[in-house]
Amino acid sequence: MDQGNMDNPATIFISIASYRDPELLPTLRDMLRHAAHPENLHIAICWQDNEMPEVFEQAGFTPQGGRVVEGREVLMFRYNQARIDVISVHYYTSQGACWARSLAETLFENERYFLQIDSHCRFIPDWDNEMTVMLRQLQTTSPRPIISSYPPAYKPGDDEEASKKTYVSRLIFREYDTQGIPMFSSTPFQAEVPVRGSYLAGGFIFTLGDFVKTVPNDPQIFFAGEEIAMAVRAFTHGYDVYHPHKPLLWHYYQRKEHSKVWGDHNNQAKDQGKVEKAWWERDLVAKKRVRTLLGLEEKESVASLAPYTLGNQRTLRQFEYQAGICLQKSTVLPEVLDSEKINFFATPPADETEWLNRQFAYYKKSITLNASDYETDETRMSNLHLSVYNAQNILLYKRTLEPQELETLRTESADNLPTLLLEFKTASIDRPSVIRICPWSDTSGWGNVTEKAW
């Protein structure tokens, strides 16, 4: 890169991982049509597909030849003055989202800013100016701010413009998965300025360019766990997350009609020799790495994560204080899941023991009851008992349903099968294992017990 670009305060390196995505080219065109300074953009794409590169030329992108970076050929294009570099790999050779993001990052050339997005987005006018101005304002209060969120939704097609939502949202804790890894959702908010948060979204990160070198994507993280891993690594390297108070871009969610890596990289594809590993095999490795990073794996060497490790600016415990979660216990503070859905606690607790004592594990599950779960042949049921036990057969939660409640649930259901939401919290780390359902009759006692896995 020439020195003039190095000194330009507005150069942006844009990393895009694209997996068989028909929205990639529309995304690029929209991005560059709405950029205030497309000449300052360097777009790096890991293109996981089986199409020929001519599709870029056919879409109006001007070929600029190629070069080799870290042993991989890079196809070079220009479009509306922007540089577009493409690493082309067949989709069967993909190793997941973060692997693709990691490959794109090899093309970083010390640009001033860094933008990571997915390949199905739309942009506001002058989005590049808007993002850089917002980040510079945040730098007055934080040395290393990150702008990140789940962007509002759009849906491609004839009604695309009308489909663009106008809300903004912040990332919040949803639940721990079965591996004890925090998973997120979002909730809308209104504010005059960006708001502090603890979590970041893999599909939209805007920050200073050196983030690429400080917190590079771990290529062995397949997909799940990407966001908590990146969040704790960014935090411990001294970065602060902010959720933007106005839309900067839109994102296409679900994409049910589009190909996904878990549909292609399945057991059948592995048996046929098309892929080296099924997606779930890579996912197991990824989750072990995330658990190691979060301090949940005792025997695994943290050194094996290098260079995708925690930083030394702040500790993992400080992250837990800020987010209101305790990773070791798979618990959260009540405020994290109550109506306010707090995702950022500005001050650490005065007393750690008291903080730990306030933590709870929250569990929620919907179950559908069949008639055989509660109907008895001989006598009328007086009520239905539901009990939740852990793997050690210790009772965690119980609920009694009256016949009238069951009938109400049944009539509210489309298929006449009552669906019941079980929701409870416990101070113990024990995870639910089994639900036992048993009818009780005042005249004949207990009926048959039905068991359902939690």
CSV table of C-alpha atoms in Angstrom, one decimal:
chain,number,residue,atom,x,y,z
A,1,MET,CA,0.0,0.0,0.0
A,2,ASP,CA,1.4,3.4,-0.8
A,3,GLN,CA,2.2,5.9,1.9
A,4,GLY,CA,-0.6,8.3,0.8
A,5,ASN,CA,-3.2,5.7,1.7
A,6,MET,CA,-1.4,4.9,5.0
A,7,ASP,CA,-1.8,8.5,6.1
A,8,ASN,CA,-5.4,8.8,5.0
A,9,PRO,CA,-7.5,8.8,8.1
A,10,ALA,CA,-10.5,7.5,6.3
A,11,THR,CA,-9.3,4.3,4.7
A,12,ILE,CA,-11.5,1.3,5.6
A,13,PHE,CA,-10.6,-2.4,5.4
A,14,ILE,CA,-13.8,-4.3,4.9
A,15,SER,CA,-13.9,-8.1,5.6
A,16,ILE,CA,-16.7,-10.2,4.1
A,17,ALA,CA,-17.2,-13.9,4.4
A,18,SER,CA,-19.6,-15.1,1.7
A,19,TYR,CA,-20.9,-18.7,1.5
A,20,ARG,CA,-22.8,-19.4,-1.7
A,21,ASP,CA,-24.7,-16.2,-1.2
A,22,PRO,CA,-26.7,-14.7,-4.1
A,23,GLU,CA,-26.8,-11.5,-2.1
A,24,LEU,CA,-23.0,-10.9,-2.2
A,25,LEU,CA,-23.0,-8.9,-5.5
A,26,PRO,CA,-26.1,-6.8,-4.6
A,27,THR,CA,-24.5,-6.1,-1.2
A,28,LEU,CA,-21.3,-4.9,-2.8
A,29,ARG,CA,-23.2,-2.7,-5.3
A,30,ASP,CA,-25.3,-1.2,-2.6
A,31,MET,CA,-22.3,-0.6,-0.3
A,32,LEU,CA,-20.4,1.2,-3.0
A,33,ARG,CA,-23.4,3.1,-4.3
A,34,HIS,CA,-24.0,4.6,-0.9
A,35,ALA,CA,-20.4,5.2,0.2
A,36,ALA,CA,-19.3,8.8,0.5
A,37,HIS,CA,-15.7,7.9,-0.3
A,38,PRO,CA,-15.6,4.6,-2.2
A,39,GLU,CA,-12.0,5.4,-3.2
A,40,ASN,CA,-10.9,4.9,0.4
A,41,LEU,CA,-12.4,1.4,0.7
A,42,HIS,CA,-10.4,-1.9,0.5
A,43,ILE,CA,-12.9,-4.8,0.4
A,44,ALA,CA,-11.6,-8.3,1.1
A,45,ILE,CA,-13.9,-11.2,0.4
A,46,CYS,CA,-13.5,-14.9,1.2
A,47,TRP,CA,-15.8,-16.2,-1.6
A,48,GLN,CA,-16.9,-19.8,-0.8
A,49,ASP,CA,-18.8,-20.9,-3.9
A,50,ASN,CA,-18.6,-23.0,-7.1
A,51,GLU,CA,-19.2,-20.2,-9.5
A,52,MET,CA,-16.6,-18.9,-12.0
A,53,PRO,CA,-15.0,-15.6,-11.2
A,54,GLU,CA,-16.5,-14.1,-14.4
A,55,VAL,CA,-19.7,-13.4,-12.3
A,56,PHE,CA,-17.9,-10.3,-10.9
A,57,GLU,CA,-16.9,-9.0,-14.3
A,58,GLN,CA,-20.5,-9.7,-15.6
A,59,ALA,CA,-21.7,-7.6,-12.6
A,60,GLY,CA,-19.7,-4.6,-13.8
A,61,PHE,CA,-16.5,-5.2,-11.7
A,62,THR,CA,-13.3,-4.3,-13.6
A,63,PRO,CA,-10.6,-7.1,-13.4
A,64,GLN,CA,-7.2,-5.9,-12.2
A,65,GLY,CA,-5.3,-9.1,-12.4
A,66,GLY,CA,-4.2,-11.2,-9.4
A,67,ARG,CA,-1.6,-11.7,-6.8
A,68,VAL,CA,-0.6,-14.4,-4.3
A,69,VAL,CA,-1.0,-13.7,-0.5
A,70,GLU,CA,0.1,-16.3,2.0
A,71,GLY,CA,0.0,-19.0,-0.7
A,72,ARG,CA,-3.5,-18.2,-2.0
A,73,GLU,CA,-4.4,-16.5,-5.2
A,74,VAL,CA,-6.2,-13.2,-4.8
A,75,LEU,CA,-8.4,-12.0,-7.7
A,76,MET,CA,-8.3,-8.2,-7.9
A,77,PHE,CA,-11.2,-5.9,-9.1
A,78,ARG,CA,-12.2,-2.3,-9.1
A,79,TYR,CA,-15.7,-1.0,-8.8
A,80,ASN,CA,-16.7,2.6,-8.4
A,81,GLN,CA,-13.1,3.4,-7.4
A,82,ALA,CA,-13.0,0.9,-4.6
A,83,ARG,CA,-10.5,-2.0,-4.4
A,84,ILE,CA,-12.1,-5.4,-4.2
A,85,ASP,CA,-9.9,-8.4,-3.4
A,86,VAL,CA,-11.4,-11.9,-3.7
A,87,ILE,CA,-10.0,-15.2,-2.3
A,88,SER,CA,-12.0,-17.8,-4.1
A,89,VAL,CA,-12.4,-21.3,-2.5
A,90,HIS,CA,-14.8,-24.1,-3.4
A,91,TYR,CA,-17.6,-24.3,-0.8
A,92,TYR,CA,-16.7,-27.9,0.0
A,93,THR,CA,-13.3,-26.7,1.2
A,94,SER,CA,-14.7,-24.2,3.6
A,95,GLN,CA,-14.0,-24.7,7.3
A,96,GLY,CA,-16.6,-22.3,8.6
A,97,ALA,CA,-17.4,-18.6,9.1
A,98,CYS,CA,-14.4,-17.6,11.2
A,99,TRP,CA,-12.0,-19.5,9.0
A,100,ALA,CA,-13.4,-17.5,6.1
A,101,ARG,CA,-13.1,-14.2,8.1
A,102,SER,CA,-9.5,-15.2,9.0
A,103,LEU,CA,-8.6,-15.7,5.4
A,104,ALA,CA,-10.1,-12.3,4.4
A,105,GLU,CA,-8.0,-10.7,7.2
A,106,THR,CA,-4.8,-11.9,5.5
A,107,LEU,CA,-5.4,-9.1,3.0
A,108,PHE,CA,-5.3,-6.3,5.6
A,109,GLU,CA,-2.9,-3.5,4.7
A,110,ASN,CA,-2.9,-1.3,7.8
A,111,GLU,CA,-6.0,0.7,6.9
A,112,ARG,CA,-7.2,3.2,9.4
A,113,TYR,CA,-10.5,1.5,10.1
A,114,PHE,CA,-11.9,-2.0,10.1
A,115,LEU,CA,-15.4,-3.2,9.1
A,116,GLN,CA,-16.6,-6.8,9.4
A,117,ILE,CA,-19.9,-7.6,7.8
A,118,ASP,CA,-21.8,-10.6,6.3
A,119,SER,CA,-22.5,-10.8,2.6
A,120,HIS,CA,-26.2,-9.9,2.8
A,121,CYS,CA,-26.5,-6.3,3.8
A,122,ARG,CA,-27.8,-2.9,2.7
A,123,PHE,CA,-26.4,0.5,3.7
A,124,ILE,CA,-27.5,4.0,4.6
A,125,PRO,CA,-26.3,6.9,2.4
A,126,ASP,CA,-22.8,8.0,3.4
A,127,TRP,CA,-22.5,5.0,5.7
A,128,ASP,CA,-18.7,5.3,5.7
A,129,ASN,CA,-18.7,8.9,6.9
A,130,GLU,CA,-21.4,8.1,9.5
A,131,MET,CA,-19.4,5.2,11.0
A,132,THR,CA,-16.1,7.0,11.1
A,133,VAL,CA,-17.6,10.2,12.7
A,134,MET,CA,-19.5,8.1,15.3
A,135,LEU,CA,-16.3,6.2,16.1
A,136,ARG,CA,-14.2,9.3,16.4
A,137,GLN,CA,-16.8,10.8,18.8
A,138,LEU,CA,-16.6,7.6,20.9
A,139,GLN,CA,-12.8,7.9,21.0
A,140,THR,CA,-13.3,11.0,23.2
A,141,THR,CA,-14.6,8.6,26.0
A,142,SER,CA,-12.9,5.3,25.0
A,143,PRO,CA,-9.4,4.7,23.6
A,144,ARG,CA,-10.6,1.6,21.7
A,145,PRO,CA,-14.3,1.8,20.9
A,146,ILE,CA,-16.2,-0.8,18.8
A,147,ILE,CA,-19.5,-0.1,17.1
A,148,SER,CA,-21.5,-3.3,16.8
A,149,SER,CA,-25.1,-4.6,16.8
A,150,TYR,CA,-27.5,-6.9,15.1
A,151,PRO,CA,-28.5,-4.4,12.4
A,152,PRO,CA,-32.2,-3.9,11.6
A,153,ALA,CA,-33.7,-6.3,9.0
A,154,TYR,CA,-34.3,-6.0,5.3
A,155,LYS,CA,-35.6,-8.5,2.8
A,156,PRO,CA,-34.4,-8.5,-0.8
A,157,GLY,CA,-36.9,-8.3,-3.6
A,158,ASP,CA,-39.5,-5.9,-5.1
A,159,ASP,CA,-40.4,-4.5,-1.7
A,160,GLU,CA,-36.8,-4.2,-0.5
A,161,GLU,CA,-37.0,-0.6,0.4
A,162,ALA,CA,-40.3,-1.0,2.3
A,163,SER,CA,-38.9,-4.0,4.1
A,164,LYS,CA,-36.1,-2.0,5.8
A,165,LYS,CA,-36.8,-1.8,9.5
A,166,THR,CA,-36.1,1.5,11.4
A,167,TYR,CA,-35.4,0.2,14.9
A,168,VAL,CA,-32.0,-0.2,16.4
A,169,SER,CA,-31.2,-2.9,19.0
A,170,ARG,CA,-28.6,-3.9,21.6
A,171,LEU,CA,-27.2,-7.4,22.2
A,172,ILE,CA,-28.5,-9.1,25.3
A,173,PHE,CA,-27.8,-12.4,27.0
A,174,ARG,CA,-30.3,-15.1,26.0
A,175,GLU,CA,-29.2,-18.4,27.5
A,176,TYR,CA,-26.3,-20.7,28.1
A,177,ASP,CA,-26.2,-23.5,25.6
A,178,THR,CA,-25.6,-27.1,26.7
A,179,GLN,CA,-21.8,-26.5,26.6
A,180,GLY,CA,-22.2,-23.6,29.0
A,181,ILE,CA,-21.5,-21.0,26.2
A,182,PRO,CA,-23.5,-17.8,26.4
A,183,MET,CA,-25.8,-17.2,23.5
A,184,PHE,CA,-27.3,-13.8,22.6
A,185,SER,CA,-30.4,-12.1,21.3
A,186,SER,CA,-31.3,-8.5,21.0
A,187,THR,CA,-33.8,-5.9,22.2
A,188,PRO,CA,-34.8,-2.6,20.6
A,189,PHE,CA,-33.7,0.7,22.3
A,190,GLN,CA,-34.0,4.4,21.8
A,191,ALA,CA,-31.2,6.9,22.6
A,192,GLU,CA,-29.6,10.1,21.4
A,193,VAL,CA,-26.1,8.6,21.4
A,194,PRO,CA,-24.6,5.1,21.1
A,195,VAL,CA,-25.0,3.0,24.3
A,196,ARG,CA,-22.4,0.9,26.0
A,197,GLY,CA,-22.7,-2.9,25.8
A,198,SER,CA,-20.8,-6.1,26.6
A,199,TYR,CA,-21.4,-8.2,23.5
A,200,LEU,CA,-20.6,-7.8,19.8
A,201,ALA,CA,-22.2,-9.2,16.7
A,202,GLY,CA,-20.1,-11.1,14.1
A,203,GLY,CA,-22.1,-9.7,11.3
A,204,PHE,CA,-21.3,-6.0,12.1
A,205,ILE,CA,-18.1,-4.8,13.7
A,206,PHE,CA,-16.7,-1.3,13.0
A,207,THR,CA,-13.6,-0.2,14.9
A,208,LEU,CA,-10.0,0.9,14.5
A,209,GLY,CA,-7.9,-1.0,11.9
A,210,ASP,CA,-5.4,-2.5,14.3
A,211,PHE,CA,-8.2,-4.7,15.7
A,212,VAL,CA,-7.4,-7.1,12.8
A,213,LYS,CA,-4.0,-7.7,14.3
A,214,THR,CA,-5.0,-7.4,18.0
A,215,VAL,CA,-8.1,-9.6,17.9
A,216,PRO,CA,-7.9,-11.6,14.7
A,217,ASN,CA,-10.6,-14.2,14.0
A,218,ASP,CA,-9.8,-17.7,15.2
A,219,PRO,CA,-10.1,-19.9,12.1
A,220,GLN,CA,-11.0,-22.9,14.2
A,221,ILE,CA,-14.2,-21.4,15.5
A,222,PHE,CA,-16.8,-22.8,13.2
A,223,PHE,CA,-19.8,-20.6,13.9
A,224,ALA,CA,-21.5,-21.0,17.3
A,225,GLY,CA,-19.5,-19.3,20.1
A,226,GLU,CA,-17.9,-16.8,17.7
A,227,GLU,CA,-19.6,-13.8,19.3
A,228,ILE,CA,-18.8,-14.5,23.0
A,229,ALA,CA,-15.2,-15.5,22.1
A,230,MET,CA,-14.7,-12.2,20.1
A,231,ALA,CA,-16.4,-10.2,22.9
A,232,VAL,CA,-14.2,-11.4,25.7
A,233,ARG,CA,-11.0,-11.2,23.6
A,234,ALA,CA,-11.9,-7.7,22.6
A,235,PHE,CA,-12.7,-6.6,26.1
A,236,THR,CA,-9.5,-8.1,27.6
A,237,HIS,CA,-7.5,-6.3,24.9
A,238,GLY,CA,-9.0,-3.0,26.1
A,239,TYR,CA,-11.9,-2.5,23.6
A,240,ASP,CA,-15.3,-1.1,24.6
A,241,VAL,CA,-18.5,-2.1,22.7
A,242,TYR,CA,-21.1,0.5,21.8
A,243,HIS,CA,-24.4,-0.2,20.1
A,244,PRO,CA,-25.3,2.5,17.5
A,245,HIS,CA,-28.3,4.7,18.2
A,246,LYS,CA,-29.4,4.9,14.6
A,247,PRO,CA,-29.4,2.5,11.7
A,248,LEU,CA,-26.1,2.3,9.7
A,249,LEU,CA,-26.9,-0.8,7.7
A,250,TRP,CA,-29.5,-3.5,7.3
A,251,HIS,CA,-29.1,-7.3,7.5
A,252,TYR,CA,-31.0,-10.1,5.8
A,253,TYR,CA,-31.9,-12.7,8.5
A,254,GLN,CA,-33.0,-16.3,8.3
A,255,ARG,CA,-32.4,-16.6,4.5
A,256,LYS,CA,-34.3,-19.9,4.4
A,257,GLU,CA,-34.0,-20.3,0.7
A,258,HIS,CA,-30.2,-19.9,0.7
A,259,SER,CA,-27.6,-22.6,1.0
A,260,LYS,CA,-25.9,-23.0,4.4
A,261,VAL,CA,-22.7,-24.7,5.3
A,262,TRP,CA,-24.4,-27.2,7.6
A,263,GLY,CA,-26.6,-28.3,4.7
A,264,ASP,CA,-23.7,-28.9,2.4
A,265,HIS,CA,-21.1,-30.2,5.0
A,266,ASN,CA,-23.2,-33.1,6.3
A,267,ASN,CA,-22.5,-36.7,7.1
A,268,GLN,CA,-23.5,-37.8,3.5
A,269,ALA,CA,-21.0,-35.3,2.0
A,270,LYS,CA,-18.3,-36.7,4.2
A,271,ASP,CA,-19.2,-40.3,3.3
A,272,GLN,CA,-19.0,-39.3,-0.4
A,273,GLY,CA,-15.5,-37.7,0.2
A,274,LYS,CA,-16.7,-34.3,-0.8
A,275,VAL,CA,-15.8,-32.8,2.6
A,276,GLU,CA,-13.0,-33.7,5.0
A,277,LYS,CA,-15.1,-33.2,8.1
A,278,ALA,CA,-18.9,-32.9,8.7
A,279,TRP,CA,-19.9,-29.5,10.0
A,280,TRP,CA,-20.7,-30.8,13.5
A,281,GLU,CA,-17.1,-32.2,13.8
A,282,ARG,CA,-15.7,-28.8,13.3
A,283,ASP,CA,-18.3,-27.4,15.6
A,284,LEU,CA,-17.2,-29.7,18.5
A,285,VAL,CA,-13.6,-28.5,18.1
A,286,ALA,CA,-14.8,-24.9,18.0
A,287,LYS,CA,-16.9,-25.2,21.2
A,288,LYS,CA,-14.0,-26.8,23.0
A,289,ARG,CA,-11.8,-23.8,22.0
A,290,VAL,CA,-14.5,-21.4,23.2
A,291,ARG,CA,-14.9,-23.2,26.5
A,292,THR,CA,-11.1,-23.1,26.9
A,293,LEU,CA,-11.1,-19.4,26.3
A,294,LEU,CA,-13.9,-18.9,28.8
A,295,GLY,CA,-12.0,-20.9,31.5
A,296,LEU,CA,-14.5,-23.8,31.4
A,297,GLU,CA,-12.0,-26.5,30.3
A,298,GLU,CA,-9.6,-27.5,33.1
A,299,LYS,CA,-7.2,-29.8,31.2
A,300,GLU,CA,-7.0,-28.1,27.9
A,301,SER,CA,-3.9,-26.0,27.5
A,302,VAL,CA,-4.8,-22.3,27.0
A,303,ALA,CA,-1.5,-22.0,25.1
A,304,SER,CA,-3.1,-24.1,22.3
A,305,LEU,CA,-5.3,-21.1,21.6
A,306,ALA,CA,-2.4,-18.8,20.6
A,307,PRO,CA,-2.6,-16.3,19.1
A,308,TYR,CA,-6.4,-16.2,19.6
A,309,THR,CA,-6.2,-15.7,23.3
A,310,LEU,CA,-7.4,-13.2,26.0
A,311,GLY,CA,-5.6,-9.9,26.3
A,312,ASN,CA,-3.8,-8.5,29.3
A,313,GLN,CA,-5.5,-5.2,29.6
A,314,ARG,CA,-8.5,-6.5,31.6
A,315,THR,CA,-9.4,-9.9,33.0
A,316,LEU,CA,-12.2,-12.4,32.2
A,317,ARG,CA,-13.6,-11.8,35.7
A,318,GLN,CA,-13.9,-8.0,34.9
A,319,PHE,CA,-15.8,-9.0,31.8
A,320,GLU,CA,-18.2,-11.1,33.9
A,321,TYR,CA,-18.7,-8.2,36.3
A,322,GLN,CA,-19.5,-5.9,33.3
A,323,ALA,CA,-21.9,-8.3,31.7
A,324,GLY,CA,-23.5,-9.6,35.0
A,325,ILE,CA,-22.7,-13.2,34.2
A,326,CYS,CA,-20.7,-16.0,35.9
A,327,LEU,CA,-19.3,-18.4,33.4
A,328,GLN,CA,-18.1,-21.1,35.8
A,329,LYS,CA,-21.6,-21.4,37.3
A,330,SER,CA,-23.6,-20.8,34.1
A,331,THR,CA,-25.5,-18.1,36.1
A,332,VAL,CA,-26.6,-14.5,35.6
A,333,LEU,CA,-27.7,-11.6,37.7
A,334,PRO,CA,-31.6,-11.2,37.9
A,335,GLU,CA,-31.4,-7.9,36.1
A,336,VAL,CA,-29.9,-9.6,33.0
A,337,LEU,CA,-33.1,-11.5,32.3
A,338,ASP,CA,-35.8,-9.3,33.9
A,339,SER,CA,-37.8,-6.7,32.0
A,340,GLU,CA,-34.8,-4.3,31.6
A,341,LYS,CA,-32.5,-6.9,30.1
A,342,ILE,CA,-29.4,-5.1,31.4
A,343,ASN,CA,-26.3,-6.0,29.3
A,344,PHE,CA,-23.8,-3.6,30.8
A,345,PHE,CA,-22.9,-2.9,34.5
A,346,ALA,CA,-20.7,0.2,34.7
A,347,THR,CA,-19.2,-0.5,38.1
A,348,PRO,CA,-17.9,-3.8,39.5
A,349,PRO,CA,-19.5,-5.2,42.6
A,350,ALA,CA,-18.2,-4.0,46.0
A,351,ASP,CA,-18.5,-7.6,47.3
A,352,GLU,CA,-17.8,-10.6,45.1
A,353,THR,CA,-19.4,-13.1,47.5
A,354,GLU,CA,-22.6,-11.0,47.5
A,355,TRP,CA,-22.4,-10.8,43.7
A,356,LEU,CA,-22.1,-14.6,43.4
A,357,ASN,CA,-25.0,-15.1,45.8
A,358,ARG,CA,-27.3,-13.0,43.7
A,359,GLN,CA,-26.6,-15.1,40.6
A,360,PHE,CA,-29.2,-17.6,39.3
A,361,ALA,CA,-29.4,-20.2,36.6
A,362,TYR,CA,-32.4,-19.6,34.4
A,363,TYR,CA,-34.1,-22.4,32.4
A,364,LYS,CA,-37.0,-22.2,29.9
A,365,LYS,CA,-38.5,-24.8,27.7
A,366,SER,CA,-41.8,-25.4,25.9
A,367,ILE,CA,-43.3,-28.9,26.0
A,368,THR,CA,-46.3,-30.2,24.1
A,369,LEU,CA,-48.5,-32.7,26.0
A,370,ASN,CA,-50.1,-35.7,24.4
A,371,ALA,CA,-53.5,-36.9,25.7
A,372,SER,CA,-51.7,-40.1,26.9
A,373,ASP,CA,-49.6,-37.9,29.2
A,374,TYR,CA,-52.5,-36.9,31.3
A,375,GLU,CA,-55.6,-38.9,30.5
A,376,THR,CA,-56.4,-42.0,32.7
A,377,ASP,CA,-58.8,-44.7,31.8
A,378,GLU,CA,-60.5,-45.4,35.1
A,379,THR,CA,-61.1,-42.2,36.8
A,380,ARG,CA,-61.2,-38.5,36.2
A,381,MET,CA,-57.9,-36.7,36.7
A,382,SER,CA,-57.9,-34.2,39.5
A,383,ASN,CA,-54.6,-32.5,38.5
A,384,LEU,CA,-51.4,-33.0,36.6
A,385,HIS,CA,-48.0,-32.9,38.2
A,386,LEU,CA,-44.9,-31.9,36.3
A,387,SER,CA,-41.5,-32.2,37.9
A,388,VAL,CA,-38.0,-31.4,36.5
A,389,TYR,CA,-35.0,-33.3,37.8
A,390,ASN,CA,-31.2,-33.1,37.1
A,391,ALA,CA,-29.0,-36.0,36.1
A,392,GLN,CA,-28.6,-36.9,39.8
A,393,ASN,CA,-32.4,-37.2,40.2
A,394,ILE,CA,-32.6,-34.1,42.4
A,395,LEU,CA,-35.8,-32.1,42.0
A,396,LEU,CA,-35.2,-28.6,40.5
A,397,TYR,CA,-38.8,-27.5,39.8
A,398,LYS,CA,-42.4,-28.7,40.0
A,399,ARG,CA,-45.7,-27.4,38.8
A,400,THR,CA,-49.3,-28.6,39.2
A,401,LEU,CA,-51.9,-28.0,36.5
A,402,GLU,CA,-55.6,-28.1,37.1
A,403,PRO,CA,-57.9,-29.7,34.5
A,404,GLN,CA,-59.3,-26.3,33.5
A,405,GLU,CA,-55.8,-24.9,32.8
A,406,LEU,CA,-55.0,-27.9,30.6
A,407,GLU,CA,-58.3,-27.4,28.7
A,408,THR,CA,-57.5,-23.7,28.1
A,409,LEU,CA,-54.1,-24.6,26.8
A,410,ARG,CA,-55.6,-27.2,24.6
A,411,THR,CA,-58.2,-24.9,23.0
A,412,GLU,CA,-55.5,-22.2,22.5
A,413,SER,CA,-53.4,-24.7,20.4
A,414,ALA,CA,-53.8,-25.1,16.7
A,415,ASP,CA,-53.6,-28.9,16.9
A,416,ASN,CA,-55.5,-29.3,20.2
A,417,LEU,CA,-52.4,-30.4,22.0
A,418,PRO,CA,-51.7,-28.2,25.1
A,419,THR,CA,-48.2,-26.5,24.9
A,420,LEU,CA,-46.8,-25.5,28.2
A,421,LEU,CA,-43.9,-23.1,29.0
A,422,LEU,CA,-41.7,-24.3,31.9
A,423,GLU,CA,-39.7,-21.5,33.3
A,424,PHE,CA,-37.7,-21.4,36.5
A,425,LYS,CA,-34.5,-20.4,38.1
A,426,THR,CA,-32.2,-22.1,40.5
A,427,ALA,CA,-29.1,-21.1,42.4
A,428,SER,CA,-27.5,-24.4,41.7
A,429,ILE,CA,-25.3,-25.2,38.7
A,430,ASP,CA,-27.3,-28.4,38.0
A,431,ARG,CA,-28.8,-28.5,34.5
A,432,PRO,CA,-32.3,-30.0,34.0
A,433,SER,CA,-32.2,-33.5,32.6
A,434,VAL,CA,-35.7,-34.9,32.6
A,435,ILE,CA,-39.3,-33.9,32.9
A,436,ARG,CA,-41.7,-36.3,34.7
A,437,ILE,CA,-45.4,-35.9,34.1
A,438,CYS,CA,-47.9,-37.8,36.2
A,439,PRO,CA,-51.7,-37.3,36.6
A,440,TRP,CA,-53.3,-37.5,40.1
A,441,SER,CA,-56.8,-38.6,40.9
A,442,ASP,CA,-58.4,-37.9,44.3
A,443,THR,CA,-60.1,-41.2,44.1
A,444,SER,CA,-57.5,-43.6,42.7
A,445,GLY,CA,-54.2,-41.9,43.4
A,446,TRP,CA,-51.2,-41.6,41.0
A,447,GLY,CA,-51.4,-42.6,37.3
A,448,ASN,CA,-48.6,-43.5,34.9
A,449,VAL,CA,-45.5,-41.5,34.8
A,450,THR,CA,-44.3,-40.1,31.4
A,451,GLU,CA,-40.8,-39.0,31.0
A,452,LYS,CA,-39.5,-36.4,28.5
A,453,ALA,CA,-35.9,-35.3,28.1
A,454,TRP,CA,-35.3,-31.6,29.0
